[in-house]
XYZ file of C-alpha atoms in Angstrom:
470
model
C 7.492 -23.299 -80.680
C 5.680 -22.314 -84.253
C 2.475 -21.590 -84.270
C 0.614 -25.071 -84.154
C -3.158 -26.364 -84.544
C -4.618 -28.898 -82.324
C -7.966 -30.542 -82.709
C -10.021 -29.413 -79.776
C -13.374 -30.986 -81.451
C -12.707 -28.414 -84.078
C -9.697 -27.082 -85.682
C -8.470 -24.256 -83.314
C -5.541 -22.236 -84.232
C -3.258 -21.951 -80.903
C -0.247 -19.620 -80.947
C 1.699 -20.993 -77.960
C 5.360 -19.119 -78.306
C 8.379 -20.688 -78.886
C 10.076 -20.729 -75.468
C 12.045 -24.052 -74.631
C 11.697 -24.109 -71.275
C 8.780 -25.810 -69.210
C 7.594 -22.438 -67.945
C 7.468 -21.056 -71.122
C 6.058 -23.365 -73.593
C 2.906 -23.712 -70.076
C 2.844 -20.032 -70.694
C 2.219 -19.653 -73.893
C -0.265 -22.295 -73.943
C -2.314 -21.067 -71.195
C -2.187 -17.812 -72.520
C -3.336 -19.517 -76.045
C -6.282 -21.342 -74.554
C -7.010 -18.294 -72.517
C -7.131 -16.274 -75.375
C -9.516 -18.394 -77.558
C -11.810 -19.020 -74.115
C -12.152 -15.025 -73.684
C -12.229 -14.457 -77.500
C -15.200 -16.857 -78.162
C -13.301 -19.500 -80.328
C -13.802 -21.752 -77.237
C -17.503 -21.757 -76.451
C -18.694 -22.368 -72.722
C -19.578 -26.089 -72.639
C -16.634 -27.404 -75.150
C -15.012 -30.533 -73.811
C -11.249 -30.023 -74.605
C -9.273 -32.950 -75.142
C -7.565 -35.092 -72.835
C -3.795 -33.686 -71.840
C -2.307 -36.714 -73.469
C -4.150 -36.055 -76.888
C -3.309 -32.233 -76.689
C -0.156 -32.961 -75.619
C 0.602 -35.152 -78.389
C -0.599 -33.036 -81.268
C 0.966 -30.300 -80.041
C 4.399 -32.018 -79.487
C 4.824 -31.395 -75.994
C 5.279 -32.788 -72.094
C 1.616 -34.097 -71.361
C 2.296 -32.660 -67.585
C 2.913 -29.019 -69.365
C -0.647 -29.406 -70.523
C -2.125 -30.848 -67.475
C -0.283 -27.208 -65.769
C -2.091 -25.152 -68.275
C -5.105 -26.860 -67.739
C -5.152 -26.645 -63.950
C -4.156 -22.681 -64.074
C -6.949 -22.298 -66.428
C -9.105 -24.134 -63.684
C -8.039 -22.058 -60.927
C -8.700 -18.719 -62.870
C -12.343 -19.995 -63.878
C -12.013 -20.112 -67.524
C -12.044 -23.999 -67.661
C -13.595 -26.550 -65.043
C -12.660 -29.906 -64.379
C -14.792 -32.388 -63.050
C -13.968 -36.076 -62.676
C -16.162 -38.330 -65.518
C -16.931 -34.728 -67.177
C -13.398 -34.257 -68.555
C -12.384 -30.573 -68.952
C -14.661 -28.244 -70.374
C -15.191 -24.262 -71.040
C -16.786 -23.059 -67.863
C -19.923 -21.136 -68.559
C -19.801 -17.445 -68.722
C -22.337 -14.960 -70.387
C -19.696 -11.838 -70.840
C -16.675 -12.324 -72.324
C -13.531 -10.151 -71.300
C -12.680 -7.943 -73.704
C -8.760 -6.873 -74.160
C -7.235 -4.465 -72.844
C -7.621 -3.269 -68.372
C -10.073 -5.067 -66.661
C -13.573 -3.331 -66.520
C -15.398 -2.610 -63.708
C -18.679 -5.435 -63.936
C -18.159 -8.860 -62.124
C -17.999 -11.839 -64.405
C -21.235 -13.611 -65.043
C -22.527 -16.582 -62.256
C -21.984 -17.390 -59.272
C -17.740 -17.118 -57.768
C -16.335 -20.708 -58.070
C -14.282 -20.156 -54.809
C -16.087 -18.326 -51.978
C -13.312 -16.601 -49.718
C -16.022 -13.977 -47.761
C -15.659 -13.528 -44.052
C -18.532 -14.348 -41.401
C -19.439 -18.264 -42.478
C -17.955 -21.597 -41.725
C -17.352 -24.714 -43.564
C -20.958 -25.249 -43.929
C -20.047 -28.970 -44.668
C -18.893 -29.823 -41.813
C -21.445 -29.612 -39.714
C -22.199 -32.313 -37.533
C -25.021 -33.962 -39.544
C -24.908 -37.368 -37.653
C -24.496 -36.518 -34.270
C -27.371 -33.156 -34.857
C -29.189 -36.412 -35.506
C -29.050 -38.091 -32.416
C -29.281 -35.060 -30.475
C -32.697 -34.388 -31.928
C -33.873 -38.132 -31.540
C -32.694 -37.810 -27.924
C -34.206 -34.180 -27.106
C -37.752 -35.492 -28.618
C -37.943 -38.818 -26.967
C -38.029 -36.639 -23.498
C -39.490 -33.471 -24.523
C -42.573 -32.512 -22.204
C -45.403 -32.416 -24.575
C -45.623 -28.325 -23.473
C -42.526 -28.194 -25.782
C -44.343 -28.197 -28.670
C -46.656 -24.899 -27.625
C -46.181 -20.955 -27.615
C -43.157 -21.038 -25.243
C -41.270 -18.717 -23.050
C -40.065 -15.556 -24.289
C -36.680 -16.287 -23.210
C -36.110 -19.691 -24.957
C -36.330 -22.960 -23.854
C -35.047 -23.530 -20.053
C -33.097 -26.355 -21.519
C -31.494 -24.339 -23.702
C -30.705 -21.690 -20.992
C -29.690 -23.849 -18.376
C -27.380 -25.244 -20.655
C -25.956 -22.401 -21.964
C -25.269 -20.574 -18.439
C -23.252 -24.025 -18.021
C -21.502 -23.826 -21.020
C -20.851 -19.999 -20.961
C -19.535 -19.523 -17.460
C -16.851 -22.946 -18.297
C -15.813 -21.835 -22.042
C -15.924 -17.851 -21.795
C -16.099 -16.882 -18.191
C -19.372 -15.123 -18.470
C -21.730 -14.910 -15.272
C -25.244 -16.479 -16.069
C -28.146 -16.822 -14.619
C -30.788 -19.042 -16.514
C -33.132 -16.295 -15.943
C -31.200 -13.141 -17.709
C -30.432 -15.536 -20.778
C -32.656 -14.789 -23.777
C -32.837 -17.026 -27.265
C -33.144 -14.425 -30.031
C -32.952 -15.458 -33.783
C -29.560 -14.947 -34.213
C -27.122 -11.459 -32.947
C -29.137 -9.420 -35.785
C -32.517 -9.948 -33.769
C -30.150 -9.112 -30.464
C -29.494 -6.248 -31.451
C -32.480 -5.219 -33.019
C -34.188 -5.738 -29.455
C -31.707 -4.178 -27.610
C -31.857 -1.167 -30.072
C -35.510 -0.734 -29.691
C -35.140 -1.018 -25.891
C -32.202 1.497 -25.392
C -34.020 3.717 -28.090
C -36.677 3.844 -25.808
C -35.222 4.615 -22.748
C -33.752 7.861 -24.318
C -30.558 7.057 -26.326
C -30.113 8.956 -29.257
C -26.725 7.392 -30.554
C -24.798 4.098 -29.972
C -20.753 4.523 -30.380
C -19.140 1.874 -32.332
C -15.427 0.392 -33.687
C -14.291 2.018 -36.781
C -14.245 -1.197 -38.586
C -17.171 -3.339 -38.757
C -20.329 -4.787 -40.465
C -22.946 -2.287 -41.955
C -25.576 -4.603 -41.678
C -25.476 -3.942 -37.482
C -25.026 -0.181 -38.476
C -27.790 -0.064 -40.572
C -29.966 -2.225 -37.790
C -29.159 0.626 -34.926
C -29.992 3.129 -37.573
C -33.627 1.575 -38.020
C -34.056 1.284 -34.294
C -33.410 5.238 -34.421
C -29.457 5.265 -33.236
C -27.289 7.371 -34.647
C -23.766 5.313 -34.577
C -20.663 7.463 -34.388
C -16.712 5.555 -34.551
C -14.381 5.556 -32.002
C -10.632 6.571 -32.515
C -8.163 3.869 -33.863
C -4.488 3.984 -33.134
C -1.461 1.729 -33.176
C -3.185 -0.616 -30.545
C -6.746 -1.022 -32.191
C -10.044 0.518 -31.104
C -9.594 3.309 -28.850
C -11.480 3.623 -25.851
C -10.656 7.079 -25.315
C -13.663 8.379 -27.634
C -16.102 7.022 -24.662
C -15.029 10.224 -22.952
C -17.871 12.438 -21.109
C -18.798 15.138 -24.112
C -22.006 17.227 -24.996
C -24.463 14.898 -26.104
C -22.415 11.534 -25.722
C -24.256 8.515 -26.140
C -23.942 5.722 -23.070
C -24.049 2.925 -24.958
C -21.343 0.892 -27.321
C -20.938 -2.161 -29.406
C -17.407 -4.110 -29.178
C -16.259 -7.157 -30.347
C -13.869 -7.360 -27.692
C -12.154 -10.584 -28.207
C -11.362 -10.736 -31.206
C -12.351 -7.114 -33.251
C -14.163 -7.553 -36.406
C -12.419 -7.660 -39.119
C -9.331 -6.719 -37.903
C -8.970 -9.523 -35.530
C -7.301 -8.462 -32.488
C -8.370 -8.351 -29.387
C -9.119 -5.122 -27.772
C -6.411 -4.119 -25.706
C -6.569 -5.114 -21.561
C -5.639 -0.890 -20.776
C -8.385 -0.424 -23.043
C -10.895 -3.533 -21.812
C -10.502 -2.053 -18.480
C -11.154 1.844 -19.553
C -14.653 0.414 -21.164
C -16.140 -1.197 -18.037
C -14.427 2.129 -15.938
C -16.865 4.001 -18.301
C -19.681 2.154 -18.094
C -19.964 2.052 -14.594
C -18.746 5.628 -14.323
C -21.568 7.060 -17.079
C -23.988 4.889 -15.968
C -23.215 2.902 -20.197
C -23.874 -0.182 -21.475
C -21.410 -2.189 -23.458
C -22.807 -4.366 -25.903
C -20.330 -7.324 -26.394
C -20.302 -9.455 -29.948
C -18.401 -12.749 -29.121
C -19.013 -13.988 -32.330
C -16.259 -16.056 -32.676
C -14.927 -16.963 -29.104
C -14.294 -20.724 -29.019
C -11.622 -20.290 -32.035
C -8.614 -19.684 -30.662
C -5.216 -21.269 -31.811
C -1.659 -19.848 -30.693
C -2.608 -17.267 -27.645
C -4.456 -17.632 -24.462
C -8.471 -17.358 -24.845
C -9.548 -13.608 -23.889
C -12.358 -14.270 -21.604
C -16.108 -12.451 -22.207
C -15.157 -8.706 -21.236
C -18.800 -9.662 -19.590
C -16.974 -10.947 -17.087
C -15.782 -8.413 -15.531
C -18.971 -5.906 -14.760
C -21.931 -8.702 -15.525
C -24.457 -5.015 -14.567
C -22.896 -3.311 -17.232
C -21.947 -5.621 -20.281
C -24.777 -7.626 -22.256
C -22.973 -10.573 -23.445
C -24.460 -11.594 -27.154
C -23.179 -14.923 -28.728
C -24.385 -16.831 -31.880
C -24.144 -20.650 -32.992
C -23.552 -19.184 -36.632
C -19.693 -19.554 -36.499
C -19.612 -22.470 -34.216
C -22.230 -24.539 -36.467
C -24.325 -22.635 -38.866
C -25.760 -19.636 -39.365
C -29.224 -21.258 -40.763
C -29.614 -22.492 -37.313
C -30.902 -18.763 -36.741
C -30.195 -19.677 -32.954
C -28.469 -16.807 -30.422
C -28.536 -15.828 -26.974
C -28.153 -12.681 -24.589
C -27.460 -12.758 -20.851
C -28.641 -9.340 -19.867
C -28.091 -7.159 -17.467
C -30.650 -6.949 -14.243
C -31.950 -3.325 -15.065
C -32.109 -4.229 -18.678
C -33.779 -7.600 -18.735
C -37.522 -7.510 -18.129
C -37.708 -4.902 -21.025
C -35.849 -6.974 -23.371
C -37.913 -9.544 -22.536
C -41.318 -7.419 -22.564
C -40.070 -6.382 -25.944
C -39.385 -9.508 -27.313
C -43.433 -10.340 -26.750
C -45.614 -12.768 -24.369
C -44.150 -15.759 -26.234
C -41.171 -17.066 -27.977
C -42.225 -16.597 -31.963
C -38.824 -16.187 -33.209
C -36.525 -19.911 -32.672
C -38.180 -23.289 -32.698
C -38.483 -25.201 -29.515
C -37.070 -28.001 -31.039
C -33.728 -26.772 -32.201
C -33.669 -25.226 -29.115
C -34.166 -28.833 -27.706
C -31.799 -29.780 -29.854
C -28.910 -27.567 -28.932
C -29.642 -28.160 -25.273
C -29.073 -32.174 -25.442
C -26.039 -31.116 -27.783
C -24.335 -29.347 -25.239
C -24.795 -31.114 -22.675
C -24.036 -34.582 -24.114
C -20.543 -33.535 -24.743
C -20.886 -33.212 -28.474
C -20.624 -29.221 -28.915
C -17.462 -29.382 -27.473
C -15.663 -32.261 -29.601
C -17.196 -30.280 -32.325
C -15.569 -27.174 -31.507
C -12.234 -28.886 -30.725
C -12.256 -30.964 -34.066
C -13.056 -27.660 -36.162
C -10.064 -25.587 -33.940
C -7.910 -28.455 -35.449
C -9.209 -28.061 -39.124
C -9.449 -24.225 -39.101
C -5.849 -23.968 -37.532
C -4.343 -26.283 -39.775
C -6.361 -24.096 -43.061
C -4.390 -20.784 -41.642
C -0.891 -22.699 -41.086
C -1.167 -23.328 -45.100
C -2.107 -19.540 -45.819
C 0.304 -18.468 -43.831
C 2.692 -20.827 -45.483
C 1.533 -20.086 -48.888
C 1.735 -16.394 -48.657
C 5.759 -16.893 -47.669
C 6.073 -18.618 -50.898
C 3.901 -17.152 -53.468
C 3.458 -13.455 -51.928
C 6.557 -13.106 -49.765
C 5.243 -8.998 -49.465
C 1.974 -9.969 -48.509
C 1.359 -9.881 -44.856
C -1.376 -11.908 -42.933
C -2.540 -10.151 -39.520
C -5.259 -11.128 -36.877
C -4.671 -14.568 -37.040
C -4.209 -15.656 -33.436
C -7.849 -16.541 -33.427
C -11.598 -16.529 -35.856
C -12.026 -17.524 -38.980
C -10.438 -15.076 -41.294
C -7.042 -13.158 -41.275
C -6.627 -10.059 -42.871
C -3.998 -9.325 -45.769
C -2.311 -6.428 -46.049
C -1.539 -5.148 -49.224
C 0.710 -2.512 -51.044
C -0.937 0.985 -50.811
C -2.895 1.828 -53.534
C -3.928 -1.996 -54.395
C -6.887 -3.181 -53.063
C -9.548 -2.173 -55.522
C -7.580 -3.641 -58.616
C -6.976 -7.240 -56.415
C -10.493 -7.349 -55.369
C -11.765 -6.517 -59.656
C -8.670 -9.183 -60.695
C -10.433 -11.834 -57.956
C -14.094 -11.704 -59.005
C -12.665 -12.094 -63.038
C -11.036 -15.445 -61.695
C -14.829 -16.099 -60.231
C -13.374 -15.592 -56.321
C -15.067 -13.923 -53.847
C -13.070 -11.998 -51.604
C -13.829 -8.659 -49.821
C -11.447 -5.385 -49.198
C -11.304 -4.079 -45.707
C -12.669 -0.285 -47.108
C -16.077 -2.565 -47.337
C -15.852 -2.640 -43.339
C -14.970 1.310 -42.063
C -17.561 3.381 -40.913
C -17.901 6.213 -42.756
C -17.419 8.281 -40.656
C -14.376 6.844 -38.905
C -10.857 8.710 -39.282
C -8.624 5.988 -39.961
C -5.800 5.864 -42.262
C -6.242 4.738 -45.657
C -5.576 1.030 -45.532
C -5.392 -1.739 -48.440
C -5.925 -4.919 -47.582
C -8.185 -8.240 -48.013
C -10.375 -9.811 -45.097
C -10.126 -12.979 -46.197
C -12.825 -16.204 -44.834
C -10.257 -18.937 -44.671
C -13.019 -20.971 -42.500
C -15.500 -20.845 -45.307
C -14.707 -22.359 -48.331
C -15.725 -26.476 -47.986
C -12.979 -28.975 -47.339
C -12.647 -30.343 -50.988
C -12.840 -26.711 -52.729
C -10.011 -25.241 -49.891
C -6.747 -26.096 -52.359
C -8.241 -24.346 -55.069
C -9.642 -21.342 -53.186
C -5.798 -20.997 -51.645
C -4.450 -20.949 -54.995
C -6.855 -18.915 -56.269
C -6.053 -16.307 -53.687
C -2.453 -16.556 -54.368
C -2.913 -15.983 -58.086
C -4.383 -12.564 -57.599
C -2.497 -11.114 -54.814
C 0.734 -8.956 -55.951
């Protein structure tokens, strides 16, 4: 096609090509409008015209410019809203020609694919509701004062029920503890091992550095264990000069990698622990989310004197809950709980309330069930997407959780992680998540929070993903 103007509000010189074909002439035309966005002749804010009107001054299929438009949309240059038309999205920095630099465009990512959050939009705003309304028509009026350090017995009561049917964990209403969340979990439990003489907690190779960082304020040292073929190795809990007794797993499903630590290896931990006199500190952030393999019960389970069991209602619901829970150990509890102060400061009673009636009503578990359907159904159409956009672009750990993990060709992860915040989507590389001291082979790949994106903005964020990947 020769060079053409259209009137986009202004005259706007648009060199689109002159392929024939469909492809081509939505090629050069989103490359055209591309151009002019990152070039300036396309302010942030402009309307552009309708793909009818563009379509007809330029001489074209009005579908080829609806394509252009919608690629434009899904790399964040334009934005589309219904009643708004299409418009310029806002941006402060413009991309200059030439490779990518290193700075992150300007405002917030239009597609939010991070690990660790659900669909925040789904939460169960109706039947929270009614919940509450019944939890404060027959709360005791010593509900509303400074309560037990432990939580609410409603709450615990509840959750020994609930924890010993969904995740095989032995409970006792009186070892379970409400903390704000697993971050003030640990943070207790670091204090409290700190104090009794540990100098360093082992840890996976891959994790968060936010828990890292929270042992290291508490005065632990954190040192990797091995990885191999199967995952985490066990093997580095080993007797050795100076080894510390005390680990943190995410046994069920490992974080971020997302398999579940092997049963040789499940077994080898709890051998340990009762051999060295350790503690295991289990993370079952995740547990309820399982989709094509047999739940992995709480490794808990199997040494309830050696394994503190720490869950969270962040995945399950929300993380601004700020609600969690620890069934401790006998030798371990009374100094958790001495630790955690003469009264509970930390979670309101009445969410606590709150959660108790929602549990037992019925309604945490159709919740969980309904969001196992939704969540499965979001990684059957990455999975399907990947085979037909990014055939060499493998998805692992996604027998269970939230996110999968995308493995990438070597050398690739930096550049697809830069190319993802230019199209304004937030994604993460897996170096973000080893230890730095771990000795693990250099590995590219994406963690990818399939679970997080809300249900309208989940098309989009796919294709978003797609568009950057190799």
């Amino acid at each position: 096609m020769e060079d053409s103007w259209a009137t986009l509000g202004v005259d706007l010189h648009l060199e689109t090509g002159d392929e024939a074909t469909h492809s081509g002439v939505r090629k050069g035309l989103t490359d055209a409008l591309r151009a002019a966005v990152r070039g300036g002749r396309l302010a942030p804010g402009t309307r552009l015209p309708s793909s009818r009107s563009l379509a007809v001054d330029l001489g074209i299929a009005r579908n080829t410019v609806a394509d252009a438009y919608a690629d434009l949309v899904a790399e964040g240059w334009l934005t589309a809203r219904q009643g708004s038309g299409t418009r310029v999205a806002e941006r402060t920095v413009s991309r200059p020609a030439g490779p990518a630099p290193r700075r992150r465009a300007a405002g917030g990512p239009t597609y939010d694919l991070m690990p660790g959050t659900p669909d925040l939009s789904s939460f169960p705003r109706a039947a929270w509701l009614k919940a509450a309304r019944r939890s404060m028509a027959t709360a005791p009026n010593d509900a509303l004062g400074y309560g037990d350090p432990r939580g609410r017995i409603e709450l615990r009561t509840a959750l020994a029920d609930y924890l010993a049917r969904a995740r095989g964990v032995h409970a006792d209403p009186d070892r379970i503890v409400v903390c704000a969340g697993f971050a003030q979990g640990l943070m207790l439990l670091g204090g409290v091992l700190r104090a009794r003489g540990l100098r360093e907690m082992t840890v996976e190779p891959y994790g968060l550095d936010v828990h890292w960082n929270l042992l290291k304020r508490a005065g632990l040292r954190t040192r990797p264990l091995p990885f191999d073929e199967l995952g985490t190795s066990t093997a580095g809990l080993a007797p050795r000069s100076g080894a510390a007794r005390g680990v943190l797993l995410t046994p069920a499903h490992q974080f971020p990698l997302g398999d579940p630590l092997h049963p040789d290896r499940r077994a080898a931990a709890v051998d340990w622990a009762r051999r060295e006199g350790g503690l295991i500190l289990e993370d079952d952030y995740d547990g309820e989310f399982r989709y094509d393999r047999q739940p992995v019960g709480a490794l808990q389970g199997l040494d309830p004197d050696r394994v503190v069991y720490l869950g969270t209602a962040s995945k399950s619901l929300a993380p601004g809950l700020r609600l969690g829970w620890m069934v401790l150990p006998e030798p371990i509890a009374a100094e958790v709980i001495e630790a955690k102060g003469g009264a509970e400061w930390a979670c309101g009673a009445l969410d606590q309330l709150t959660l108790a009636e929602f549990i037992t009503s019925g309604a945490y578990d159709r919740h969980v069930r309904g969001a196992r359907l939704r969540y499965r159904r979001r990684r059957d159409q990455l999975v399907a997407a990947l085979a037909e956009r990014a055939p060499e672009v493998r998805a692992t750990g996604i027998a269970a959780g939230l996110h999968a993990v995308l493995e990438l060709p070597p050398g690739t992860e930096r550049s697809v992680v830069q190319a993802a915040s230019w199209q304004r989507l937030a994604v993460q590389g897996l170096a973000s998540f080893r230890h730095p001291a771990a000795r693990v082979p250099e590995r590219d790949a994406l963690v990818v929070g399939y679970g997080t994106p809300a249900e309208h903005a989940w098309a989009g964020a796919l294709d978003a993903l797609c568009r950057v990947l190799p």
